[in-house]
mmCIF file of C-alpha atoms in Angstrom:
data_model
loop_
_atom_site.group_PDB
_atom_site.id
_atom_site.type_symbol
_atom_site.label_atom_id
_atom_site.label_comp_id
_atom_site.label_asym_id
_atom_site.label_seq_id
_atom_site.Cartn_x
_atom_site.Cartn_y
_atom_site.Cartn_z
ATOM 1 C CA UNK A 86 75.130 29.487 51.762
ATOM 2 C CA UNK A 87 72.522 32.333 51.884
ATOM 3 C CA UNK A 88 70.262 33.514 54.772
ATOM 4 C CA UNK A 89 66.312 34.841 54.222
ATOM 5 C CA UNK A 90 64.221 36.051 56.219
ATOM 6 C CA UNK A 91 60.496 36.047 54.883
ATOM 7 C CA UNK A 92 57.546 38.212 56.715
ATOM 8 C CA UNK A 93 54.327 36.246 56.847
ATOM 9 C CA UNK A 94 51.148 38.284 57.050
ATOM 10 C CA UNK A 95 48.708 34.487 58.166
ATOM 11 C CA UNK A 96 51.691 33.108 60.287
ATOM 12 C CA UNK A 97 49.228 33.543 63.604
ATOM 13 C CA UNK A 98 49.940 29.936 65.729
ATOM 14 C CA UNK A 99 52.563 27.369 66.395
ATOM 15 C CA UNK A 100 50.851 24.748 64.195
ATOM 16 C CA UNK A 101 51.352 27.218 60.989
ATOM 17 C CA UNK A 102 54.955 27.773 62.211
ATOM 18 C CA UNK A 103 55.617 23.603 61.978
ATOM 19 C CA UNK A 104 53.420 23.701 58.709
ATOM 20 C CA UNK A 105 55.536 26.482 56.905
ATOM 21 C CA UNK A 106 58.882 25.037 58.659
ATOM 22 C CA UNK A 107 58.076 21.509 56.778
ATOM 23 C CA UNK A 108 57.132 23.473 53.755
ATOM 24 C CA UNK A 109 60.404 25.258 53.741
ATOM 25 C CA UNK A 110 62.883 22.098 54.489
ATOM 26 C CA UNK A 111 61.318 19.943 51.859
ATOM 27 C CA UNK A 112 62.863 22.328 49.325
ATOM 28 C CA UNK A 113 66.640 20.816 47.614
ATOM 29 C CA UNK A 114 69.674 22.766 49.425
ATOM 30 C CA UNK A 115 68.122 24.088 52.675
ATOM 31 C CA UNK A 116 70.257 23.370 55.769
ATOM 32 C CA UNK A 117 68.544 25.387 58.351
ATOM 33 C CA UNK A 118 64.639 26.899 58.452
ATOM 34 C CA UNK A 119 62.347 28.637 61.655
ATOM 35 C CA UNK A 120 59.607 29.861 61.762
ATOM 36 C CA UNK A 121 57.803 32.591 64.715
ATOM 37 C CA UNK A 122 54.283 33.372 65.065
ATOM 38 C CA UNK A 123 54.779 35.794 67.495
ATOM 39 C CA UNK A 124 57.329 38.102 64.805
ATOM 40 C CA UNK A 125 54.925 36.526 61.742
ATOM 41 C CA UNK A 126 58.890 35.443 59.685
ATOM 42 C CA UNK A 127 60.324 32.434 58.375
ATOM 43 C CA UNK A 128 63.873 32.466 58.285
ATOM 44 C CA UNK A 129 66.488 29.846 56.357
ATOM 45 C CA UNK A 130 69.740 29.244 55.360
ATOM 46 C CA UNK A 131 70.114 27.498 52.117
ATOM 47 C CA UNK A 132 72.469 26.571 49.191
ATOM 48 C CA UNK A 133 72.051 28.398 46.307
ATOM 49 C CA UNK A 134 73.831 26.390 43.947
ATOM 50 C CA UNK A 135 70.955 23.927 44.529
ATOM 51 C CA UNK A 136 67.478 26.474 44.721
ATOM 52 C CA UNK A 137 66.524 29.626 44.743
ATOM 53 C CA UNK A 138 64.407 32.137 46.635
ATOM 54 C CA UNK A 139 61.992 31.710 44.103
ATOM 55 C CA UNK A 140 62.059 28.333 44.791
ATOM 56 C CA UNK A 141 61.129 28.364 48.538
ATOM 57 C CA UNK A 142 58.583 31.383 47.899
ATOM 58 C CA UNK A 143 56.759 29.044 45.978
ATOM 59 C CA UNK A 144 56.444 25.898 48.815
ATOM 60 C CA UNK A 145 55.218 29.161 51.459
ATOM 61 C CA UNK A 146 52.708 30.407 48.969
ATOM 62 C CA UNK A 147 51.556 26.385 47.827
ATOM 63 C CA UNK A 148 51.419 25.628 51.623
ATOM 64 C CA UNK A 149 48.305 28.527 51.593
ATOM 65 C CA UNK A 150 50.836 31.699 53.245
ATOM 66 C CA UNK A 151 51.397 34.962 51.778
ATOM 67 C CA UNK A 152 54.332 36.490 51.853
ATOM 68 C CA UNK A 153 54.331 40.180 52.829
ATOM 69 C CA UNK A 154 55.777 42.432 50.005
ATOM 70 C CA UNK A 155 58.937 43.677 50.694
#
């Protein structure tokens, strides 16, 4: 299992924090995912045997979020 933590520059109310935490969990292998508006970061656990980080970048970014560059 692997932990992320994601910073999220248009993460601003609760109803984007349910929107990305949907985005995040309908991605193969996640177990665990949160989102805060007030600390603008989406954090999840996940198995990566079954996805990557790529792969949950890319639900965030299709969902309309940008990630902030680390």
């Amino acid at each position: 299992m692997k932990e992320r933590t994601l910073q999220i520059s248009n993460l601003d109310s609760q109803e984007d924090a349910e929107k990305i935490t949907q985005a995040v969990q309908d991605v193969w292998g996640i177990t665990n995912a949160k989102a805060s508006p007030a600390q603008k970061i989406v954090s999840f656990i996940f198995d990566e045997r079954m996805a990557s980080e790529q792969d949950f970048e890319q639900a965030i970014i299709e969902s309309g979020f940008h990630i902030v560059s680390e």
